[in-house]
Short mmCIF file of C-alpha atoms in Angstrom, two decimals:
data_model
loop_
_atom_site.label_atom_id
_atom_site.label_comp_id
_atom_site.label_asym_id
_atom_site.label_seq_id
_atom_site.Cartn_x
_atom_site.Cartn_y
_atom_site.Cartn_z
CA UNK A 1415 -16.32 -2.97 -35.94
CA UNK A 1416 -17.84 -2.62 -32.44
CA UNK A 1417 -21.34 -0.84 -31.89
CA UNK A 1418 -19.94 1.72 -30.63
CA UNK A 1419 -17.71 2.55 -33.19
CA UNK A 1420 -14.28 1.98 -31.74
CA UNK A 1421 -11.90 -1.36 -31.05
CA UNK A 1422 -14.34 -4.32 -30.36
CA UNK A 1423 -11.82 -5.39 -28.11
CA UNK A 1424 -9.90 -2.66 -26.66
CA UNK A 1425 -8.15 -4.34 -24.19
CA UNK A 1426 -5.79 -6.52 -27.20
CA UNK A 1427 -4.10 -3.60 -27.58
CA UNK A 1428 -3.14 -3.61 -23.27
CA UNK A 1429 -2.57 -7.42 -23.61
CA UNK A 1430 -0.29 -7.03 -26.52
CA UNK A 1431 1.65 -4.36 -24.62
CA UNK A 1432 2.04 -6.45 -21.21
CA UNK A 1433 3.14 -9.40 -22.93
CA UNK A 1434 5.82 -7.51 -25.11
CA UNK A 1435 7.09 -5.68 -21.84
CA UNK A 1436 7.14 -8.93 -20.33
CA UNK A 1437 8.78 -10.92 -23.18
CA UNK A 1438 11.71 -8.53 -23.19
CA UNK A 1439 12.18 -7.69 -19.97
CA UNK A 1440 15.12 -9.53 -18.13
CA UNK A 1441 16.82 -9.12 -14.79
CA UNK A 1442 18.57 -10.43 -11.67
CA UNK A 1443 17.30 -10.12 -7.71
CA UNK A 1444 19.79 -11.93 -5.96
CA UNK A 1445 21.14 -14.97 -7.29
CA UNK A 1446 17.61 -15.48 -8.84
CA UNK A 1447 17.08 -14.89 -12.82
CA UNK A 1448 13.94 -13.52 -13.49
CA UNK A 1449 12.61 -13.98 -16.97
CA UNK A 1450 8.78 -14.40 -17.83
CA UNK A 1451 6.48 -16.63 -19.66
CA UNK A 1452 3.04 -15.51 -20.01
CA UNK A 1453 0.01 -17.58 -20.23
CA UNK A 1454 -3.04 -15.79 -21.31
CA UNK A 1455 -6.57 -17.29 -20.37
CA UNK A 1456 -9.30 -15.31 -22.42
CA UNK A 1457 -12.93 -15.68 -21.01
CA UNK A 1458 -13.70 -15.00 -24.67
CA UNK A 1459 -11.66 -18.45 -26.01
CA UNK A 1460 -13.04 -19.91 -22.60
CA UNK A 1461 -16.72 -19.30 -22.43
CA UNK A 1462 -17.60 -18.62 -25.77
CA UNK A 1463 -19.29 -21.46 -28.02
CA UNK A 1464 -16.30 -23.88 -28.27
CA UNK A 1465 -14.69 -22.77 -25.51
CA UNK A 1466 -13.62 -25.26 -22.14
CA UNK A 1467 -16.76 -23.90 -20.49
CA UNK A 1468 -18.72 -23.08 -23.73
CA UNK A 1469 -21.27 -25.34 -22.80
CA UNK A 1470 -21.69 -24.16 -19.27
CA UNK A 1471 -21.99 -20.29 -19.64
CA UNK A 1472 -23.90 -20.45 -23.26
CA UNK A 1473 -23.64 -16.49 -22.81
CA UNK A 1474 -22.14 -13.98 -25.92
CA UNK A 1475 -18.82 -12.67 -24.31
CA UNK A 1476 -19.03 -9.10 -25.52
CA UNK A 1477 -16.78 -7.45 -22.38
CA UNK A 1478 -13.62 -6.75 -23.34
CA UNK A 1479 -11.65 -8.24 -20.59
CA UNK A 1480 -8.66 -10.76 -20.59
CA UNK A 1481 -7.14 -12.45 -17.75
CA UNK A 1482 -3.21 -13.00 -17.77
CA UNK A 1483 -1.63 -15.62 -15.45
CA UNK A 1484 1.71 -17.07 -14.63
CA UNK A 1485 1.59 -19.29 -12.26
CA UNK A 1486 3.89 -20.39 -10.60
CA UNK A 1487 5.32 -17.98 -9.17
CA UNK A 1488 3.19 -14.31 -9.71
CA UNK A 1489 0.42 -13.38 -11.74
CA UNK A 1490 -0.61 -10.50 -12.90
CA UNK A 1491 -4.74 -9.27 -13.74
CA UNK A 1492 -5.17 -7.41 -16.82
CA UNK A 1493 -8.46 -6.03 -17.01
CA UNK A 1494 -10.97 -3.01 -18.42
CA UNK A 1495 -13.14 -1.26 -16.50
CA UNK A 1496 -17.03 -2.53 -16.30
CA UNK A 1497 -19.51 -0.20 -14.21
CA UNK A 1498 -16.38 0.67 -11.65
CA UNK A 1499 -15.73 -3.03 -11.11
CA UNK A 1500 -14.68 -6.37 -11.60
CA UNK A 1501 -16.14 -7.62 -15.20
CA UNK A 1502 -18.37 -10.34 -15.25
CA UNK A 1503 -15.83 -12.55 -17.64
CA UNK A 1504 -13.12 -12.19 -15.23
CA UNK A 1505 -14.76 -12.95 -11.99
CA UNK A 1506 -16.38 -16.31 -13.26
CA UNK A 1507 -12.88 -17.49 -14.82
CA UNK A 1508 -11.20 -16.68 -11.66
CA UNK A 1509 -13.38 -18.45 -9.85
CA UNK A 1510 -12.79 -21.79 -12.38
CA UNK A 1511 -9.47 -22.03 -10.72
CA UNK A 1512 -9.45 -23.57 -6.97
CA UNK A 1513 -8.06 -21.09 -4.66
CA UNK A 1514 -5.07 -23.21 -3.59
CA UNK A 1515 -3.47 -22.37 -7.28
CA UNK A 1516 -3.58 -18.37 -6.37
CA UNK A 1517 -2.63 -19.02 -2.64
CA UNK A 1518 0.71 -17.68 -1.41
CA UNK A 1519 1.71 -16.01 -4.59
CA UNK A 1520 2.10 -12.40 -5.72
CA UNK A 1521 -0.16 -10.03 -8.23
CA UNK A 1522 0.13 -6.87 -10.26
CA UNK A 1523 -3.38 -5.30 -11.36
CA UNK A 1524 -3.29 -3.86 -14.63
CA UNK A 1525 -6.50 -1.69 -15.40
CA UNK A 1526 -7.63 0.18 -18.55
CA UNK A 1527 -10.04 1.87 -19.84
CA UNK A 1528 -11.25 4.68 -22.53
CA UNK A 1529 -11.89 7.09 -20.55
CA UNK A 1530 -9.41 9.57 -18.13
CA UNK A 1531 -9.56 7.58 -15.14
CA UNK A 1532 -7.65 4.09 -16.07
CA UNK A 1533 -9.70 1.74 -14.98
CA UNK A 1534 -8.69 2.64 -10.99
CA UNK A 1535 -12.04 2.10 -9.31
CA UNK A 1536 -12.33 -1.13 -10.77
CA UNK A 1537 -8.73 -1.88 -9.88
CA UNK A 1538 -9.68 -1.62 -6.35
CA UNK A 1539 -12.66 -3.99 -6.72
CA UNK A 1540 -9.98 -7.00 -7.79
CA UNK A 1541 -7.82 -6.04 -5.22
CA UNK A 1542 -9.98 -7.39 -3.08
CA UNK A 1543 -10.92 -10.50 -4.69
CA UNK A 1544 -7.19 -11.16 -5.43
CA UNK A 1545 -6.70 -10.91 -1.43
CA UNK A 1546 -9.68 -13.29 -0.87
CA UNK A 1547 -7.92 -15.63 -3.44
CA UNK A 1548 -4.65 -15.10 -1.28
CA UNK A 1549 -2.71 -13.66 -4.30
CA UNK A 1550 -1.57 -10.84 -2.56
CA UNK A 1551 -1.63 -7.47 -5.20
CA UNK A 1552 1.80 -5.26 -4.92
CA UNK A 1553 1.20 -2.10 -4.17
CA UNK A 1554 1.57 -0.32 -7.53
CA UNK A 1555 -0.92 -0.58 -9.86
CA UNK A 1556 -0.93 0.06 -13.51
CA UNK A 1557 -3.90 2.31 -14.90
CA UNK A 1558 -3.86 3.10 -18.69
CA UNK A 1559 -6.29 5.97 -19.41
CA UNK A 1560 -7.56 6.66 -23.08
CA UNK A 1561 -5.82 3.58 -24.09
CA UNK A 1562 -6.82 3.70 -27.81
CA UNK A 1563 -4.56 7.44 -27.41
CA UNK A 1564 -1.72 5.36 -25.56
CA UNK A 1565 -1.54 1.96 -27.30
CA UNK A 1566 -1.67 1.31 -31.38
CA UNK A 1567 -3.83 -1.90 -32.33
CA UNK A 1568 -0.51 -3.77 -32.46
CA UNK A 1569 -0.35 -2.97 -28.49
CA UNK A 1570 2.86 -0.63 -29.47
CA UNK A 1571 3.22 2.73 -27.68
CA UNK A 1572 1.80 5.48 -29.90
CA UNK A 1573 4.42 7.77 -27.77
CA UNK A 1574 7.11 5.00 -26.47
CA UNK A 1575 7.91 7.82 -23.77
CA UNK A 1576 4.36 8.82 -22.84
CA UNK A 1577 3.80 8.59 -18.78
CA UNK A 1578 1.39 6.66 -18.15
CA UNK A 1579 3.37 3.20 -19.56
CA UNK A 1580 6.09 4.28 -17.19
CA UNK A 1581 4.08 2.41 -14.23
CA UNK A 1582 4.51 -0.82 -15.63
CA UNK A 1583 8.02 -1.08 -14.60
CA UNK A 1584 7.53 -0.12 -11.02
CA UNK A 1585 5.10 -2.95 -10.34
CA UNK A 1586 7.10 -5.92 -12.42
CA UNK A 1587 10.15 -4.56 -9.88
CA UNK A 1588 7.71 -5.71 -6.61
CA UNK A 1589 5.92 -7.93 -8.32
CA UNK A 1590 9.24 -10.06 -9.26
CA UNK A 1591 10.81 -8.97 -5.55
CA UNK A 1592 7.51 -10.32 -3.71
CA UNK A 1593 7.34 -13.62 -6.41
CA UNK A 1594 11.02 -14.83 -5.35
CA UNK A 1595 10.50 -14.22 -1.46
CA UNK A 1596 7.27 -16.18 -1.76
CA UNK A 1597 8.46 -18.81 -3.73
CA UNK A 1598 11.54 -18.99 -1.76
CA UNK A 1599 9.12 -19.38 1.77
CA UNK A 1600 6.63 -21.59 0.06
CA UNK A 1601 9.47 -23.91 -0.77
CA UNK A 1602 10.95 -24.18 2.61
CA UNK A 1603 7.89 -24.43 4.29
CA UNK A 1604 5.35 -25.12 1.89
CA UNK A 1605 1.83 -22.84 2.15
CA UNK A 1606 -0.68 -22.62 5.26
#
């Protein structure tokens, strides 16, 4: 049990919702099939003792933050809100990755966080660092408020019709539009 009493890592139960969304989520733009595999890199599994950069950062991981990627084509930042911006955790193991692997690809930002405003102050503090990367953030954005009231541990919608998890939808539809058309240009004429 965390310190302060509630989910020591609140964000599994966001994570757990994105990738079942993702996992059953299937359509068609164009002639392209769009179905998604999710890798999840967790600063926790990366930086903490044991981890690929265990030895480097030495630090106790203790933000709840996870970073989702699929690349190629889109990716997609999941992330909690830390002081109104980007966490720690998620900044360092974006920067682990050379910026050619974000370049000329899509994103969709999701933010949460326990409180009422969803993480959306902090969602505009990685939209800016996802530009600098040159993975371009869709326009939507997904901001879960008083997650622990949205999401069960299992990541499972307390109230499967609740509006706030009718975002997520919205965003896969530009993120998957934007991941085709960039995948499509980068393969004709490679990146800049």
């Amino acid at each position: 049990v965390a310190p302060w009493g509630g989910d020591s890592r609140l964000g599994t139960r966001v994570l757990e919702w994105v990738k079942s969304t993702l996992s059953i989520r299937e359509g068609k733009l164009g002639e392209s099939k769009i179905k998604h595999d999710v890798t999840v890199v967790d600063p926790l599994e990366v930086f903490a003792e044991g981890g690929a950069l265990g030895d480097l950062s030495r630090g106790d991981l203790t933000v709840p933050t996870f970073f989702l990627k699929e690349l190629p084509p889109k990716a997609a930042a999941l992330k909690a809100t830390i002081n109104e911006a980007v966490p720690p955790a998620l900044a360092s193991i974006m920067g682990h990755f050379g910026g050619s692997i974000y370049k000329c690809k899509p994103s969709g930002i999701v933010t949460y966080s326990p409180g009422p405003w969803g993480g959306m102050r902090a969602a505009m503090s990685i939209q800016v660092m996802l530009h600098e990367l040159g993975c371009i953030p869709v326009s939507k954005l997904v901001g879960l408020p008083l997650v622990a009231d949205l999401l069960k541990e299992d990541g499972s919608p307390v109230e499967p019709d609740a509006r706030m998890l009718h975002q997520m939808p919205g965003m896969l539809d530009q993120l998957e539009w934007m991941a085709v058309a960039m995948k499509r240009q980068r393969d004709e004429t490679g990146t800049f």
